Short mmCIF file of C-alpha atoms in Angstrom, two decimals:
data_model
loop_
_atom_site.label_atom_id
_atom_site.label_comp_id
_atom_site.label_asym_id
_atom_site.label_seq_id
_atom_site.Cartn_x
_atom_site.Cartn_y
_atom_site.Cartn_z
CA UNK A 1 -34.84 3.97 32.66
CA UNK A 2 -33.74 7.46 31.22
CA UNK A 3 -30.59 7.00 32.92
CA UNK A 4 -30.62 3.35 30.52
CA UNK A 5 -31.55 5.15 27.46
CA UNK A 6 -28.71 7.92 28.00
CA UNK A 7 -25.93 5.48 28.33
CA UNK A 8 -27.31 3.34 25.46
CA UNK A 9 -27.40 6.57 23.47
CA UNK A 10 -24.55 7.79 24.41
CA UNK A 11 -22.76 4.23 23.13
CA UNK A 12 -24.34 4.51 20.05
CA UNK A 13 -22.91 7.82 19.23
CA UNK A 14 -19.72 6.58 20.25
CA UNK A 15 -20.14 3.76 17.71
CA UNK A 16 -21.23 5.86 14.76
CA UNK A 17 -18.60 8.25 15.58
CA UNK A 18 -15.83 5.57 15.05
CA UNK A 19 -17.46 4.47 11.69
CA UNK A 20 -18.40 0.81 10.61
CA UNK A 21 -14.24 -0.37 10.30
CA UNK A 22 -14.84 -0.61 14.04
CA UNK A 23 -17.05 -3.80 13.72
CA UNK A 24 -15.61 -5.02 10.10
CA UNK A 25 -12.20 -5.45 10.48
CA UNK A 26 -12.16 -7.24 13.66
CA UNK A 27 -14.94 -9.66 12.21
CA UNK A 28 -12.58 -10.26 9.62
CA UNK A 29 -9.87 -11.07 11.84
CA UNK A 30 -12.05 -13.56 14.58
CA UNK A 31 -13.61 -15.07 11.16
CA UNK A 32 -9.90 -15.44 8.98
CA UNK A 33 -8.87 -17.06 12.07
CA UNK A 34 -11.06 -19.33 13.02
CA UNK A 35 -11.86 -21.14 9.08
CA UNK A 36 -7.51 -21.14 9.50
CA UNK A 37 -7.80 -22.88 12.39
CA UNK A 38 -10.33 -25.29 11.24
CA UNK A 39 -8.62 -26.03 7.99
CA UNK A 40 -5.35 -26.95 9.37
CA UNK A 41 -6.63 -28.89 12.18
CA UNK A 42 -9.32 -30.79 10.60
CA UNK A 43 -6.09 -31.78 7.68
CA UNK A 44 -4.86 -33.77 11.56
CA UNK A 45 -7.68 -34.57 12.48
CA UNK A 46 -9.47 -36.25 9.58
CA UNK A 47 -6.25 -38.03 9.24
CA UNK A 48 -5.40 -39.62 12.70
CA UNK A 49 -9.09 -40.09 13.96
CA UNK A 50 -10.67 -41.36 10.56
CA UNK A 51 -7.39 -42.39 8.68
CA UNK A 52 -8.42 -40.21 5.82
CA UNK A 53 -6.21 -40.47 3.02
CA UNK A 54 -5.33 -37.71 1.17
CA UNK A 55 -7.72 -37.23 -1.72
CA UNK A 56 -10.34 -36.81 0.84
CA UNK A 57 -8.30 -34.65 2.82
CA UNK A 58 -8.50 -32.63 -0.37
CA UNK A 59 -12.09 -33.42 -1.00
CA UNK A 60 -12.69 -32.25 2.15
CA UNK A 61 -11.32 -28.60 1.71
CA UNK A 62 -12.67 -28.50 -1.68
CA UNK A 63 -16.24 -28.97 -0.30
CA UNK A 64 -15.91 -25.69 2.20
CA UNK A 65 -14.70 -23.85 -1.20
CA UNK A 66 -17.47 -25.55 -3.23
CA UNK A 67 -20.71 -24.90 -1.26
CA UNK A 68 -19.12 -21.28 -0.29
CA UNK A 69 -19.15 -21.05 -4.19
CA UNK A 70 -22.73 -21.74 -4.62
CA UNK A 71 -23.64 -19.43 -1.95
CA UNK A 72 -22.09 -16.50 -3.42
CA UNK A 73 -23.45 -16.98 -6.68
CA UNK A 74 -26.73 -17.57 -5.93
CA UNK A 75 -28.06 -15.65 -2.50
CA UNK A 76 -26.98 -12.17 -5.19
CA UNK A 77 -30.61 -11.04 -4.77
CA UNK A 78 -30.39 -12.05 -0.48
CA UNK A 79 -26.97 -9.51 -0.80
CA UNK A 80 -29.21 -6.67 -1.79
CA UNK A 81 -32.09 -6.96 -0.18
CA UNK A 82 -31.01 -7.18 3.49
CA UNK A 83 -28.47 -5.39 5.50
CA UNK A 84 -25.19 -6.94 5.85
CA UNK A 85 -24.90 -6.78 9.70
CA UNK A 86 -27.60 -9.23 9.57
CA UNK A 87 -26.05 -11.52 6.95
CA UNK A 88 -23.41 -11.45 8.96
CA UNK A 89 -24.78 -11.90 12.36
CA UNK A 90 -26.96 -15.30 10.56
CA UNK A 91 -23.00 -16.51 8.82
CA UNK A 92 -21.12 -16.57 12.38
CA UNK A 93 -23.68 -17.92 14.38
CA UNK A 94 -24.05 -20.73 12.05
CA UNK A 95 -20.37 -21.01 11.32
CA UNK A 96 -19.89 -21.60 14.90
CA UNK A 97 -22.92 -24.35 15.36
CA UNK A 98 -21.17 -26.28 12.73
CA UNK A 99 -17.48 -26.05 13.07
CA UNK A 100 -18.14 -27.48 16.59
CA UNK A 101 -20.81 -30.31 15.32
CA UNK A 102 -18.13 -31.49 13.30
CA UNK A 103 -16.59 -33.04 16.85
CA UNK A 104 -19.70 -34.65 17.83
CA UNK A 105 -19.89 -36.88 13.89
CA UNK A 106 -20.13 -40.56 14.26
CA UNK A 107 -18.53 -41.09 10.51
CA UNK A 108 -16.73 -39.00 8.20
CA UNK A 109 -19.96 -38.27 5.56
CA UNK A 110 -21.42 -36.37 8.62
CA UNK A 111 -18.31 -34.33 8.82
CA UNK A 112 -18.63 -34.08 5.02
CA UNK A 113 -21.89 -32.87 5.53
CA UNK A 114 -21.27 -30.46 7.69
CA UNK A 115 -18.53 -28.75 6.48
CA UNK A 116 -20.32 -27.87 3.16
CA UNK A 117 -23.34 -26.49 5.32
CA UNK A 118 -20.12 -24.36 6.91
CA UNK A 119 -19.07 -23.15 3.82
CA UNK A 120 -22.40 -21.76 2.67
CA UNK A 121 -23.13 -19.95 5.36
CA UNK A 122 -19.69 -18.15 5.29
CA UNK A 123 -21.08 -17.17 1.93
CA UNK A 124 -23.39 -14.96 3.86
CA UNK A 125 -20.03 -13.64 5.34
CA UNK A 126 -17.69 -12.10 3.11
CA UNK A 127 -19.21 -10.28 -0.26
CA UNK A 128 -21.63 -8.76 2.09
CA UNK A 129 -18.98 -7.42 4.09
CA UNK A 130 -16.74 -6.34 1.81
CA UNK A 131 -19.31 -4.63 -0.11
CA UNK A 132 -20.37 -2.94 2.95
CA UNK A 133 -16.75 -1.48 3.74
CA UNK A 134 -15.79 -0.03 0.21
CA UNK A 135 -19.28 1.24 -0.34
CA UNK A 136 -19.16 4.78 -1.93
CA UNK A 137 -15.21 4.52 -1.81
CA UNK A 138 -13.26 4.79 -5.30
CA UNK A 139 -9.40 5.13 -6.16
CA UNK A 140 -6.52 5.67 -3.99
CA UNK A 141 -8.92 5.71 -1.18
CA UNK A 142 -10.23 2.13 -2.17
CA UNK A 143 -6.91 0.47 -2.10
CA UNK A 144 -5.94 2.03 1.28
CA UNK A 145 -9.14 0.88 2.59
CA UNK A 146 -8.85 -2.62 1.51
CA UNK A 147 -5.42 -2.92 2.38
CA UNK A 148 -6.79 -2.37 6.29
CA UNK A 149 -9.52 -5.21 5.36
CA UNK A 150 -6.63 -7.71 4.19
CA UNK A 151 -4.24 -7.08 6.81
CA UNK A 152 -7.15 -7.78 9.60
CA UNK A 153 -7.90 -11.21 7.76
CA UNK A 154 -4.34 -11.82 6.96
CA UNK A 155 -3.34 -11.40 10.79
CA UNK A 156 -5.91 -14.65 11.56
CA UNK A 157 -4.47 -16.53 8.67
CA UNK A 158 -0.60 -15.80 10.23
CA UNK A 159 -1.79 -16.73 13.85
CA UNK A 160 -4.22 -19.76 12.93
CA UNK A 161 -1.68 -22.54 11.59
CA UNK A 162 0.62 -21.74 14.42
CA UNK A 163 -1.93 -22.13 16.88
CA UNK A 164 -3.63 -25.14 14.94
CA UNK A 165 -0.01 -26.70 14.84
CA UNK A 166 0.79 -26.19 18.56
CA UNK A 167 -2.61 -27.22 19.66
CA UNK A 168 -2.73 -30.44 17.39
CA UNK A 169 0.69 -31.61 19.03
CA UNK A 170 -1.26 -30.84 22.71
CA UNK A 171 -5.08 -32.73 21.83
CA UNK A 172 -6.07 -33.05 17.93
CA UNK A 173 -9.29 -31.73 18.98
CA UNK A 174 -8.24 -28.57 20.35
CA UNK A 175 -7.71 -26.53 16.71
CA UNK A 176 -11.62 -27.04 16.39
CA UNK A 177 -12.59 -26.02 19.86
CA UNK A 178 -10.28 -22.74 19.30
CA UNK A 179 -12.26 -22.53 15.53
CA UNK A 180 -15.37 -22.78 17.25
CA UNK A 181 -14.39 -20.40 20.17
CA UNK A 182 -13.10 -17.60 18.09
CA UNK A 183 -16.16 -17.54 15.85
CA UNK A 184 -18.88 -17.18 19.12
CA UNK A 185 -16.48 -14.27 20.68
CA UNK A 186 -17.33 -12.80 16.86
CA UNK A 187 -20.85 -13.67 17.36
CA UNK A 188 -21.17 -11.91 19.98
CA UNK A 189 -19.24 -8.92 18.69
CA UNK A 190 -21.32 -8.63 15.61
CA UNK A 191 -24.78 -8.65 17.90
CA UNK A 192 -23.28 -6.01 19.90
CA UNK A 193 -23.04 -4.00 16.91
CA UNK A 194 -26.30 -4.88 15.65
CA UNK A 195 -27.88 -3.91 18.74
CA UNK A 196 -25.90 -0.66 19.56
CA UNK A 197 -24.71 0.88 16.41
CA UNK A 198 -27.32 3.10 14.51
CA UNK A 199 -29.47 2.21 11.86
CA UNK A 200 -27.94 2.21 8.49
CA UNK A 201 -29.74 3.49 5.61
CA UNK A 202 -29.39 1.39 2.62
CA UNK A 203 -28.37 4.11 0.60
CA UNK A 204 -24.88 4.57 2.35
CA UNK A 205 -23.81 1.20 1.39
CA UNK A 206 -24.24 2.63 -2.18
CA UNK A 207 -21.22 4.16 -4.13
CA UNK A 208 -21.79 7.54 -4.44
CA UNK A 209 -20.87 9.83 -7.30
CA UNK A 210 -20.28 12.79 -6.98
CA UNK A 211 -22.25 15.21 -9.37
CA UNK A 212 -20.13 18.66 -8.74
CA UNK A 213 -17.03 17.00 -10.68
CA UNK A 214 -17.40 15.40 -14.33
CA UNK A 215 -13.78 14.47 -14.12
CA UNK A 216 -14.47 12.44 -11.13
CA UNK A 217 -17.60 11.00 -12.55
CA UNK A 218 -15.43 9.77 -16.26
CA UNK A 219 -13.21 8.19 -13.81
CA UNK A 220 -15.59 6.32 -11.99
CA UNK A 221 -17.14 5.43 -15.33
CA UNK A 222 -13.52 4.15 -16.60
CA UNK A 223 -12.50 2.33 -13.28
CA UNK A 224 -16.25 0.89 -14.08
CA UNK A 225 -15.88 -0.31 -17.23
CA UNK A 226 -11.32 -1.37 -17.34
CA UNK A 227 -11.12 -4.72 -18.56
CA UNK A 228 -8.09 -5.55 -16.12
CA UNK A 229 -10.36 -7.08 -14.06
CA UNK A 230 -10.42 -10.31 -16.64
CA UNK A 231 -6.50 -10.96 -16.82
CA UNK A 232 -6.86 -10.03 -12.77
CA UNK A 233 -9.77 -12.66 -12.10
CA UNK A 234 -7.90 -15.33 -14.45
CA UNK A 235 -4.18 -14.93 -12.03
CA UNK A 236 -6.74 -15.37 -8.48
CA UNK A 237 -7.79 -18.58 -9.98
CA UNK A 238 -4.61 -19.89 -11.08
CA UNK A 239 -2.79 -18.32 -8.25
CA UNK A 240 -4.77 -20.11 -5.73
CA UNK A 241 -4.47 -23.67 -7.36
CA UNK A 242 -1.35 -23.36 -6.23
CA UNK A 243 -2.20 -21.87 -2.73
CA UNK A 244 -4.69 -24.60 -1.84
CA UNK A 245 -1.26 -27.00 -2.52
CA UNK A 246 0.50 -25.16 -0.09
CA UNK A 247 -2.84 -24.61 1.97
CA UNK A 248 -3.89 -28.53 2.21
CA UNK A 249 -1.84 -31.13 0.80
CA UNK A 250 1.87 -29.53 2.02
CA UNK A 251 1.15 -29.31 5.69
CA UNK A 252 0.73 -33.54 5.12
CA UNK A 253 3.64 -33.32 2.42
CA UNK A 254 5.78 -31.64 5.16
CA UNK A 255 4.54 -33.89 8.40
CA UNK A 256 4.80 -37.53 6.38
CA UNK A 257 7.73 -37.38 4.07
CA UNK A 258 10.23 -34.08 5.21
CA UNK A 259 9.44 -35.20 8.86
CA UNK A 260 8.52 -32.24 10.08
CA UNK A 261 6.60 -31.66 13.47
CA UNK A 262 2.99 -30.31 13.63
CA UNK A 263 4.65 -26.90 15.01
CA UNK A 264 6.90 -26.34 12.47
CA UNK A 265 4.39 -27.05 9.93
CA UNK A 266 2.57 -24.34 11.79
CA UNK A 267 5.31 -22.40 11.69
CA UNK A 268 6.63 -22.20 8.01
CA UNK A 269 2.53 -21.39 6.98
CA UNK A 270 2.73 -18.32 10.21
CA UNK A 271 5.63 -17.24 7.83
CA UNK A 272 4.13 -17.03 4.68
CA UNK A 273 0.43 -15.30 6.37
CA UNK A 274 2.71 -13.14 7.63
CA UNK A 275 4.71 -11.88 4.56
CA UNK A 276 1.43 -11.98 2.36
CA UNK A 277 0.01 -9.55 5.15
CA UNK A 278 2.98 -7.35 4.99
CA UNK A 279 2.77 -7.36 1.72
CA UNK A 280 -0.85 -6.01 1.71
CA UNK A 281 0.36 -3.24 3.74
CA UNK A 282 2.97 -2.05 1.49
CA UNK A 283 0.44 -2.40 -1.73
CA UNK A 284 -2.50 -0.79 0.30
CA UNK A 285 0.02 2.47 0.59
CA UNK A 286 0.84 1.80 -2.76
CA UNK A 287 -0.68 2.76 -6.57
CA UNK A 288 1.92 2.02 -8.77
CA UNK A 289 0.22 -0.82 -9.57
CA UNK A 290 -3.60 0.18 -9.82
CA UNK A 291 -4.78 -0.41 -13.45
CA UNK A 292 -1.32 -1.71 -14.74
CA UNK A 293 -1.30 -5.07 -16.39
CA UNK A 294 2.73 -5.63 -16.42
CA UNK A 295 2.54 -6.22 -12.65
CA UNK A 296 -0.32 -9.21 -12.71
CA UNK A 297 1.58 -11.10 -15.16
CA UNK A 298 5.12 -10.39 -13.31
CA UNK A 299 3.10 -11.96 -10.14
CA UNK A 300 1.92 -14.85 -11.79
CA UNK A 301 5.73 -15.60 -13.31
CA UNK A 302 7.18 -15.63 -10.57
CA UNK A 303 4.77 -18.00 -8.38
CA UNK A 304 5.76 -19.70 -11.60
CA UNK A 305 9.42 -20.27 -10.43
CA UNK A 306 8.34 -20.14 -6.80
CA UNK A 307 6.38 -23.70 -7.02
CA UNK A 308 8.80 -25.33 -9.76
CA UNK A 309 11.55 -24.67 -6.53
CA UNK A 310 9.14 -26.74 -4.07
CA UNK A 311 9.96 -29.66 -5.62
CA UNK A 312 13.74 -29.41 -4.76
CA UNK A 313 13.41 -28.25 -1.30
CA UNK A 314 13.43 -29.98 1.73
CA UNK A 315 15.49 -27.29 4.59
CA UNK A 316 13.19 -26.04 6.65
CA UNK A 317 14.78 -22.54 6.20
CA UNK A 318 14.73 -22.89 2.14
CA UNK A 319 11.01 -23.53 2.62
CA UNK A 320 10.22 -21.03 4.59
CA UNK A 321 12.33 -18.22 2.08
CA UNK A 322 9.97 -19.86 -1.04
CA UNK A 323 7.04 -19.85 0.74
CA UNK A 324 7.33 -16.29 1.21
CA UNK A 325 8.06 -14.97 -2.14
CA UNK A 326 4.91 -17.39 -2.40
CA UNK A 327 3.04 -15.24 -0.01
CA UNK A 328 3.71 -11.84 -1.61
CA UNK A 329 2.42 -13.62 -5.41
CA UNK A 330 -0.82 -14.38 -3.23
CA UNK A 331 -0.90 -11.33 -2.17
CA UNK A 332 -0.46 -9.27 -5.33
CA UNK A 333 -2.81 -11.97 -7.28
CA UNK A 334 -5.67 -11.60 -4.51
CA UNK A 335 -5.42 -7.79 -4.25
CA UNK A 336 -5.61 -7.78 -8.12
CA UNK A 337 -8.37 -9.60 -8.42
CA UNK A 338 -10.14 -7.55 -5.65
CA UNK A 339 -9.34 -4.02 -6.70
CA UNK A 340 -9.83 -4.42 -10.10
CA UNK A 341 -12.84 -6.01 -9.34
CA UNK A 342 -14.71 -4.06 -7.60
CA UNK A 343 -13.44 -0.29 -8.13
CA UNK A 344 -16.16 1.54 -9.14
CA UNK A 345 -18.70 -0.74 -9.25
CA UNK A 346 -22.28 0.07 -8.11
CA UNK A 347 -22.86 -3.68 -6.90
CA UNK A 348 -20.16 -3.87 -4.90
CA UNK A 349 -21.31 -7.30 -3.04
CA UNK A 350 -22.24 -8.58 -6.60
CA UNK A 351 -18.45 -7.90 -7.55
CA UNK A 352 -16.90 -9.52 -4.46
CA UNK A 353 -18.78 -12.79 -4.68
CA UNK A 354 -17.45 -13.27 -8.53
CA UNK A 355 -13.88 -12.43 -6.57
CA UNK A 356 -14.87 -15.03 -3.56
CA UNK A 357 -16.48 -17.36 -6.34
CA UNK A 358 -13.54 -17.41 -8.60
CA UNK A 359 -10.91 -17.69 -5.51
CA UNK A 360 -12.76 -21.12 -4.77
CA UNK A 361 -12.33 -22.42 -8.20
CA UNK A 362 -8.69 -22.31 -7.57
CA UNK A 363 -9.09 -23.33 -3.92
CA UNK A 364 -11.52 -26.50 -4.88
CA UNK A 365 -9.29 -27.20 -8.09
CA UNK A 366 -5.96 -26.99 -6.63
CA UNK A 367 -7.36 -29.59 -3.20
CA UNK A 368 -8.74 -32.26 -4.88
CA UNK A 369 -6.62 -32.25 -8.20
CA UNK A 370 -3.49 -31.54 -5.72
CA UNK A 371 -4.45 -34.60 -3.16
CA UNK A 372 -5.35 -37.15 -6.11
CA UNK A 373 -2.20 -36.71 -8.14
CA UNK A 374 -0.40 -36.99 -4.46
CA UNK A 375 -2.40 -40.08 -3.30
CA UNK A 376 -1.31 -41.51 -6.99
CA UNK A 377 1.10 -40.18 -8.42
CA UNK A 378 3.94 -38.23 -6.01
CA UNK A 379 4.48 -34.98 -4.65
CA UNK A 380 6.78 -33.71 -7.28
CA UNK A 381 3.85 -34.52 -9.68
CA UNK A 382 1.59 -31.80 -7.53
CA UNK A 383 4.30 -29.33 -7.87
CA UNK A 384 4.31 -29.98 -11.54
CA UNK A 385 0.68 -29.48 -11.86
CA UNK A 386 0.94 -26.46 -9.97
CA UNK A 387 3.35 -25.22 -12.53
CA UNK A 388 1.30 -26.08 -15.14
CA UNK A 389 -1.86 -24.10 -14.22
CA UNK A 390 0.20 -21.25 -14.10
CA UNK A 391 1.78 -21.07 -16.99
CA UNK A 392 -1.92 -21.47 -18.88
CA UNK A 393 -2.40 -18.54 -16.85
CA UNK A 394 0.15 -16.30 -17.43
CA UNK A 395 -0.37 -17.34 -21.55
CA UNK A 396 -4.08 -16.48 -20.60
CA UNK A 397 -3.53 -12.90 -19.23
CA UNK A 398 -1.12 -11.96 -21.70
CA UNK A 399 -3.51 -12.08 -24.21
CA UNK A 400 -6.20 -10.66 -22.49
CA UNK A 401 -3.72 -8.21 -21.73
CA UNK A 402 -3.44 -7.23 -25.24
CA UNK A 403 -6.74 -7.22 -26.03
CA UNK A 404 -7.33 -5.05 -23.35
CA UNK A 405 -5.09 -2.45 -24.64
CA UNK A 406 -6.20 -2.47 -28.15
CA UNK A 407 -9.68 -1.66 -26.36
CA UNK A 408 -8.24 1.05 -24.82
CA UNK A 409 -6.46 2.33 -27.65
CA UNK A 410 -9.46 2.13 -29.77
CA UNK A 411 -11.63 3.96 -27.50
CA UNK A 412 -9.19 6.85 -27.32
CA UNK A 413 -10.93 10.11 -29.37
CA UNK A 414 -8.95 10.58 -32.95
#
């Protein structure tokens, strides 16, 4: 038995020696990957097993983004009070119950049904973890460390339509057994590190300021209190309208009327995860654009142009070039809206559920305004839309913009 207890020490030390990224960034990965997987191969599924049109394929990925909504705006109090492995621990065990239920539903409400039960409990997923990872982290440090949080997620979301695509063409089915599989292997992984890593005191998941330095502790206060975060917030909800397009109605868009196969659908959204994760590395390294409004509204333009171009493509290659200057406009618009969001904050989970909250605005907008005006109207129409939203957007930031630098220049000492 002491021989037990050594070894079981001895991997706990292990464990707290290689810090908490060991557990989080992998969880983010299994988790990215299998809600990809599930969202692209539901979009077959739904369609060639229930002949779902494709305002409820929209309907259908709006619910996931609408009940993950609710969740993070209203278990706030359930962030703070208990530790995140356990959140967690409770989000992929039930994530992985109900992704695989939605196989064994008689009618389409019961797949419905489930799905917005799946997309609360992910709400128990990812402001707890994030606000775990960047706790007492501020600055340069803070954008390095959630760069390494986005790539992990970003590598399931470049693998996951691929594999959805390739599977779907094999057995429709198979996407959501993969979904289902990937989230028990992180199941698994997460009770491993709830029963082997250390306890964790609650006050290390608190930012910490340091009391030695009162430059360090004005900065904090002024990465605390900068406005951006408004015009930042505002370009994440516009900016995924037009992601949840590419996300949910395209891949049909793309199958139906270009005539593209299942695996190249795959394959044109592999190529845009994987330039909006590269692009996550480069502005993790990156500061140029920390606090600097000229760059959000740039973004925003230019995913602008990007979806007025859809509606004239139809190459597979011209695609895949617009979908990933796409990417890298998701990727500055979600990193924005992340950053500036939380940096410096002392309710860190707080902060990332109004980031996840206002993400599925755009995500629940974009999917069931996107698949209406498709079902009715055309595709072109969507793209239009799309274009729209984000030119209300950019008008939006660039006067919040201003009135965030006449607050700045009014708080300057005379």
């Amino acid at each position: 038995m002491e021989y037990i207890f050594q070894k079981k020490q001895f991997v706990r030390d292990f464990i707290s020696g290689l810090g908490k990224k060991w557990v989080i960034y992998p969880a983010a990965f299994f988790t990215a990957g299998s809600m990809g997987l599930l969202a692209l191969g539901m979009v077959f599924y739904l369609r060639e097993i229930f002949h779902a049109s494709r305002t409820e394929i929209g309907l259908f990925a709006s619910l996931w983004s609408l009940t993950y909504t609710i969740g993070c705006l209203s278990l706030g109090k359930l962030y703070m009070k208990i530790s995140p492995r356990y959140l967690i621990l409770a989000a992929t065990f039930l994530a992985t119950v109900f992704s695989l239920m939605m196989l064994t539903a008689p009618s389409i409400i019961y797949i419905f049904l489930f799905q917005g039960i799946l997309g609360f409990s992910i709400s128990l997923f990812w402001p707890p973890l994030t606000g775990w990872l960047t706790a007492g982290v501020e600055g340069v440090q803070l954008g390095k460390i959630m760069s390494g949080y986005n790539i992990s997620w970003s590598l399931g979301t470049i693998l996951s339509p691929f594999l959805a695509g390739f599977l779907s063409e094999i057995n429709t089915v198979l996407p959501i057994y993969m979904s289902g599989f990937m989230m028990l292997i992180n199941f698994f992984m997460v009770l491993a590190a709830v029963s082997l890593a250390p306890p964790v005191s609650k006050e290390k998941d608190k930012p910490v300021l340091s009391e030695t330095s009162l430059e360090t502790k004005l900065k904090v206060h002024r990465e605390d209190e900068t406005l951006l975060r408004y015009p930042a917030w505002t370009g994440v909800i516009t900016c995924f309208i037009a992601a949840a397009v590419i996300f949910n109605i395209f891949p049909l868009y793309a199958k139906e009327a270009l005539g593209f196969s299942k695996s190249s659908v795959g394959i044109l959204l592999l190529i845009r995860a994987l330039i909006t994760t590269l692009a996550f590395i480069m502005l993790g390294k990156s500061s140029f654009w920390h606090f600097k409004a000229w760059q959000m509204i740039a973004g925003q333009a230019l995913l602008l142009v990007c979806m007025g171009i859809m509606i004239y493509l139809s190459s597979f290659w011209l695609l895949a070039m617009d979908l990933s200057l796409i990417g890298v406009c998701i990727a500055l618009g979600y990193f924005n809206s992340q950053f500036h969001g939380v940096a410096g904050s002392r309710d860190r989970s707080k902060r990332a559920a109004v980031h996840e909250a206002l993400l599925s605005v755009g995500i629940v907008s974009g999917a069931v305004i996107g698949g209406m005006i498709y079902d009715f109207i055309s595709m072109t129409a969507v793209y239009i839309f799309c274009v729209l939203c984000l030119l209300a957007g950019t008008l939006v930031q660039l006067i919040l913009c201003a009135w965030v630098k006449r607050k700045e220049r009014s708080a300057l000492p005379l």
